[in-house]
Amino acid sequence: MTATDFKPAAVRGAVRTLAGAYYTSPEIYATEQERIFGGRWVCVGRSEQVAAAGDFMLVEPAGENLIIVRDGDGNVHAHYNVCRHRGTRMCEQTAGQLGETIQCPYHAWTYGLDGRLLTARHMQDTPDFRKEDWPLNSARSRNGRASCSSI
Ligand code: FES
């Protein structure tokens, strides 16, 4: 069954219900992720969950793992939880307080809460390496909402 096969399945008295496959089909789930959660604004939480600078939480809209974090200026960001160096997942804890930076546990590349790369160990001798070219990839966020469609 695919999402294009969508039909109300059963009428029980005055109530229509969906067939059970709409709740269990991996194909329909994937289509929902792509068409609904992957391309539209999605509420991923309440702004109170990241009330103070450095507060963060992990969310997974559309199958992407995002770090929702408030920076020192009060802005909420939605960074992909992937280090720009070698792709290590940076946060494993689901929520908490980061302090002033996000540091990768592998080689300690360190990012500002706004996603800017601040320090990159072992890169000082790499020709043409510029920290400003390697910020965290981010999804769009606004007022605590995040969308994965902007990458
Ligand atoms: S993988 Fe993150 S610093 Fe190397």
PDB file of C-alpha atoms and ligand atoms in Angstrom:
ATOM      1  CA  MET A   1       0.000   0.000   0.000  1.00  0.00           C
ATOM      2  CA  THR A   2       1.299   3.433  -0.845  1.00  0.00           C
ATOM      3  CA  ALA A   3       0.164   6.881   0.203  1.00  0.00           C
ATOM      4  CA  THR A   4      -1.401   7.360  -3.229  1.00  0.00           C
ATOM      5  CA  ASP A   5      -3.700   4.446  -2.463  1.00  0.00           C
ATOM      6  CA  PHE A   6      -5.188   6.485   0.373  1.00  0.00           C
ATOM      7  CA  LYS A   7      -8.846   5.726   0.951  1.00  0.00           C
ATOM      8  CA  PRO A   8     -11.028   5.822   4.016  1.00  0.00           C
ATOM      9  CA  ALA A   9     -11.286   2.172   4.832  1.00  0.00           C
ATOM     10  CA  ALA A  10     -14.303   1.467   6.819  1.00  0.00           C
ATOM     11  CA  VAL A  11     -17.556   2.981   7.808  1.00  0.00           C
ATOM     12  CA  ARG A  12     -18.841   1.894  11.166  1.00  0.00           C
ATOM     13  CA  GLY A  13     -22.148   3.553  11.739  1.00  0.00           C
ATOM     14  CA  ALA A  14     -21.537   7.272  11.147  1.00  0.00           C
ATOM     15  CA  VAL A  15     -17.798   7.000  11.833  1.00  0.00           C
ATOM     16  CA  ARG A  16     -15.161   6.525   9.112  1.00  0.00           C
ATOM     17  CA  THR A  17     -11.859   5.011  10.070  1.00  0.00           C
ATOM     18  CA  LEU A  18      -8.601   4.304   8.276  1.00  0.00           C
ATOM     19  CA  ALA A  19      -7.341   0.831   7.580  1.00  0.00           C
ATOM     20  CA  GLY A  20      -4.752  -0.354  10.075  1.00  0.00           C
ATOM     21  CA  ALA A  21      -2.019  -0.186   7.429  1.00  0.00           C
ATOM     22  CA  TYR A  22      -2.175   3.607   7.529  1.00  0.00           C
ATOM     23  CA  TYR A  23      -0.776   3.400  11.038  1.00  0.00           C
ATOM     24  CA  THR A  24       1.790   0.668  10.432  1.00  0.00           C
ATOM     25  CA  SER A  25       2.953   0.863   6.801  1.00  0.00           C
ATOM     26  CA  PRO A  26       6.642   1.849   6.465  1.00  0.00           C
ATOM     27  CA  GLU A  27       5.925   3.219   2.977  1.00  0.00           C
ATOM     28  CA  ILE A  28       3.168   5.531   4.196  1.00  0.00           C
ATOM     29  CA  TYR A  29       5.334   6.616   7.135  1.00  0.00           C
ATOM     30  CA  ALA A  30       8.174   7.477   4.749  1.00  0.00           C
ATOM     31  CA  THR A  31       5.819   9.437   2.506  1.00  0.00           C
ATOM     32  CA  GLU A  32       4.468  11.357   5.499  1.00  0.00           C
ATOM     33  CA  GLN A  33       8.002  12.169   6.617  1.00  0.00           C
ATOM     34  CA  GLU A  34       8.919  13.455   3.162  1.00  0.00           C
ATOM     35  CA  ARG A  35       5.756  15.355   2.276  1.00  0.00           C
ATOM     36  CA  ILE A  36       4.630  16.661   5.640  1.00  0.00           C
ATOM     37  CA  PHE A  37       7.524  16.825   8.076  1.00  0.00           C
ATOM     38  CA  GLY A  38      10.395  17.265   5.615  1.00  0.00           C
ATOM     39  CA  GLY A  39       9.069  20.300   3.804  1.00  0.00           C
ATOM     40  CA  ARG A  40       6.974  22.347   6.181  1.00  0.00           C
ATOM     41  CA  TRP A  41       7.304  24.137   9.461  1.00  0.00           C
ATOM     42  CA  VAL A  42       7.129  21.661  12.284  1.00  0.00           C
ATOM     43  CA  CYS A  43       6.653  22.508  15.920  1.00  0.00           C
ATOM     44  CA  VAL A  44       9.420  20.593  17.663  1.00  0.00           C
ATOM     45  CA  GLY A  45       8.901  21.895  21.163  1.00  0.00           C
ATOM     46  CA  ARG A  46       8.122  24.841  23.335  1.00  0.00           C
ATOM     47  CA  SER A  47      10.524  27.755  23.646  1.00  0.00           C
ATOM     48  CA  GLU A  48      10.433  27.319  27.427  1.00  0.00           C
ATOM     49  CA  GLN A  49      12.308  24.042  26.918  1.00  0.00           C
ATOM     50  CA  VAL A  50      15.355  26.098  25.892  1.00  0.00           C
ATOM     51  CA  ALA A  51      14.663  29.106  28.092  1.00  0.00           C
ATOM     52  CA  ALA A  52      18.247  30.123  28.934  1.00  0.00           C
ATOM     53  CA  ALA A  53      21.360  30.559  26.805  1.00  0.00           C
ATOM     54  CA  GLY A  54      22.982  27.169  26.350  1.00  0.00           C
ATOM     55  CA  ASP A  55      19.818  25.178  27.058  1.00  0.00           C
ATOM     56  CA  PHE A  56      19.395  22.534  24.393  1.00  0.00           C
ATOM     57  CA  MET A  57      17.278  19.577  23.411  1.00  0.00           C
ATOM     58  CA  LEU A  58      17.533  17.014  20.644  1.00  0.00           C
ATOM     59  CA  VAL A  59      14.614  16.494  18.275  1.00  0.00           C
ATOM     60  CA  GLU A  60      14.143  14.272  15.233  1.00  0.00           C
ATOM     61  CA  PRO A  61      11.752  15.811  12.720  1.00  0.00           C
ATOM     62  CA  ALA A  62      11.723  14.027   9.360  1.00  0.00           C
ATOM     63  CA  GLY A  63      14.354  11.576  10.564  1.00  0.00           C
ATOM     64  CA  GLU A  64      17.001  14.276  11.069  1.00  0.00           C
ATOM     65  CA  ASN A  65      18.688  14.672  14.444  1.00  0.00           C
ATOM     66  CA  LEU A  66      18.725  18.363  15.376  1.00  0.00           C
ATOM     67  CA  ILE A  67      20.166  20.258  18.317  1.00  0.00           C
ATOM     68  CA  ILE A  68      17.715  22.969  19.338  1.00  0.00           C
ATOM     69  CA  VAL A  69      19.689  25.523  21.335  1.00  0.00           C
ATOM     70  CA  ARG A  70      19.288  29.087  22.524  1.00  0.00           C
ATOM     71  CA  ASP A  71      22.284  31.366  22.037  1.00  0.00           C
ATOM     72  CA  GLY A  72      23.486  34.236  24.196  1.00  0.00           C
ATOM     73  CA  ASP A  73      21.446  36.762  22.204  1.00  0.00           C
ATOM     74  CA  GLY A  74      18.231  34.837  22.867  1.00  0.00           C
ATOM     75  CA  ASN A  75      17.966  33.353  19.369  1.00  0.00           C
ATOM     76  CA  VAL A  76      16.909  29.727  18.949  1.00  0.00           C
ATOM     77  CA  HIS A  77      18.909  27.642  16.475  1.00  0.00           C
ATOM     78  CA  ALA A  78      18.324  24.198  14.970  1.00  0.00           C
ATOM     79  CA  HIS A  79      21.708  22.679  14.129  1.00  0.00           C
ATOM     80  CA  TYR A  80      22.187  19.278  12.577  1.00  0.00           C
ATOM     81  CA  ASN A  81      23.808  17.105  15.224  1.00  0.00           C
ATOM     82  CA  VAL A  82      26.732  16.294  12.940  1.00  0.00           C
ATOM     83  CA  CYS A  83      30.269  17.633  13.289  1.00  0.00           C
ATOM     84  CA  ARG A  84      31.617  19.259  10.146  1.00  0.00           C
ATOM     85  CA  HIS A  85      34.996  17.566  10.595  1.00  0.00           C
ATOM     86  CA  ARG A  86      34.279  13.848  10.329  1.00  0.00           C
ATOM     87  CA  GLY A  87      30.546  13.671  10.867  1.00  0.00           C
ATOM     88  CA  THR A  88      30.546  12.589  14.488  1.00  0.00           C
ATOM     89  CA  ARG A  89      27.290  12.964  16.388  1.00  0.00           C
ATOM     90  CA  MET A  90      28.086  15.718  18.842  1.00  0.00           C
ATOM     91  CA  CYS A  91      25.297  15.454  21.424  1.00  0.00           C
ATOM     92  CA  GLU A  92      24.053  12.157  22.792  1.00  0.00           C
ATOM     93  CA  GLN A  93      22.237  13.519  25.834  1.00  0.00           C
ATOM     94  CA  THR A  94      18.649  14.379  24.880  1.00  0.00           C
ATOM     95  CA  ALA A  95      18.486  17.714  26.726  1.00  0.00           C
ATOM     96  CA  GLY A  96      20.489  19.849  29.087  1.00  0.00           C
ATOM     97  CA  GLN A  97      22.838  22.802  29.290  1.00  0.00           C
ATOM     98  CA  LEU A  98      25.782  23.269  26.892  1.00  0.00           C
ATOM     99  CA  GLY A  99      27.342  26.357  28.446  1.00  0.00           C
ATOM    100  CA  GLU A 100      28.706  28.717  25.796  1.00  0.00           C
ATOM    101  CA  THR A 101      29.831  26.253  23.138  1.00  0.00           C
ATOM    102  CA  ILE A 102      29.110  22.928  21.455  1.00  0.00           C
ATOM    103  CA  GLN A 103      32.202  20.723  21.400  1.00  0.00           C
ATOM    104  CA  CYS A 104      32.601  17.584  19.356  1.00  0.00           C
ATOM    105  CA  PRO A 105      33.721  14.651  21.531  1.00  0.00           C
ATOM    106  CA  TYR A 106      36.015  13.236  18.829  1.00  0.00           C
ATOM    107  CA  HIS A 107      38.664  15.862  17.971  1.00  0.00           C
ATOM    108  CA  ALA A 108      37.210  18.749  19.979  1.00  0.00           C
ATOM    109  CA  TRP A 109      36.180  21.057  17.178  1.00  0.00           C
ATOM    110  CA  THR A 110      34.232  23.697  19.025  1.00  0.00           C
ATOM    111  CA  TYR A 111      31.253  25.669  17.761  1.00  0.00           C
ATOM    112  CA  GLY A 112      29.429  28.685  19.105  1.00  0.00           C
ATOM    113  CA  LEU A 113      25.803  28.235  20.052  1.00  0.00           C
ATOM    114  CA  ASP A 114      24.987  30.083  16.808  1.00  0.00           C
ATOM    115  CA  GLY A 115      26.833  27.360  14.871  1.00  0.00           C
ATOM    116  CA  ARG A 116      30.039  29.262  14.002  1.00  0.00           C
ATOM    117  CA  LEU A 117      33.181  27.158  14.139  1.00  0.00           C
ATOM    118  CA  LEU A 118      35.343  28.692  16.863  1.00  0.00           C
ATOM    119  CA  THR A 119      38.284  26.308  17.144  1.00  0.00           C
ATOM    120  CA  ALA A 120      39.461  23.455  14.932  1.00  0.00           C
ATOM    121  CA  ARG A 121      42.285  21.414  16.444  1.00  0.00           C
ATOM    122  CA  HIS A 122      44.944  20.088  14.072  1.00  0.00           C
ATOM    123  CA  MET A 123      43.834  22.366  11.224  1.00  0.00           C
ATOM    124  CA  GLN A 124      46.304  25.204  11.778  1.00  0.00           C
ATOM    125  CA  ASP A 125      48.698  23.848   9.119  1.00  0.00           C
ATOM    126  CA  THR A 126      46.023  23.066   6.547  1.00  0.00           C
ATOM    127  CA  PRO A 127      46.400  25.444   3.604  1.00  0.00           C
ATOM    128  CA  ASP A 128      43.381  27.588   2.825  1.00  0.00           C
ATOM    129  CA  PHE A 129      41.397  26.272   5.780  1.00  0.00           C
ATOM    130  CA  ARG A 130      39.053  29.002   6.999  1.00  0.00           C
ATOM    131  CA  LYS A 131      36.906  28.417  10.086  1.00  0.00           C
ATOM    132  CA  GLU A 132      34.168  30.624   8.677  1.00  0.00           C
ATOM    133  CA  ASP A 133      33.676  28.078   5.868  1.00  0.00           C
ATOM    134  CA  TRP A 134      32.779  25.284   8.338  1.00  0.00           C
ATOM    135  CA  PRO A 135      29.837  26.292  10.517  1.00  0.00           C
ATOM    136  CA  LEU A 136      27.359  23.675  11.675  1.00  0.00           C
ATOM    137  CA  ASN A 137      24.708  22.988   9.073  1.00  0.00           C
ATOM    138  CA  SER A 138      21.427  24.296  10.326  1.00  0.00           C
ATOM    139  CA  ALA A 139      17.759  23.976   9.569  1.00  0.00           C
ATOM    140  CA  ARG A 140      15.582  27.039   9.588  1.00  0.00           C
ATOM    141  CA  SER A 141      14.154  27.942  12.953  1.00  0.00           C
ATOM    142  CA  ARG A 142      11.841  30.648  14.101  1.00  0.00           C
ATOM    143  CA  ASN A 143      10.243  31.251  17.473  1.00  0.00           C
ATOM    144  CA  GLY A 144      11.151  27.750  18.500  1.00  0.00           C
ATOM    145  CA  ARG A 145       9.908  26.183  15.242  1.00  0.00           C
ATOM    146  CA  ALA A 146      12.265  24.291  13.010  1.00  0.00           C
ATOM    147  CA  SER A 147      12.071  23.071   9.460  1.00  0.00           C
ATOM    148  CA  CYS A 148      14.398  20.618   7.776  1.00  0.00           C
ATOM    149  CA  SER A 149      13.597  21.856   4.305  1.00  0.00           C
ATOM    150  CA  SER A 150      16.262  24.545   4.156  1.00  0.00           C
ATOM    151  CA  ILE A 151      19.395  22.505   3.625  1.00  0.00           C
TER     152      ILE A 151
HETATM  153  S1  FES B   1      34.764  14.553  14.106  1.00  0.00           S
HETATM  154 FE1  FES B   1      34.259  16.280  15.282  1.00  0.00          FE
HETATM  155  S2  FES B   1      36.147  17.181  15.695  1.00  0.00           S
HETATM  156 FE2  FES B   1      36.655  15.507  14.457  1.00  0.00          FE
END
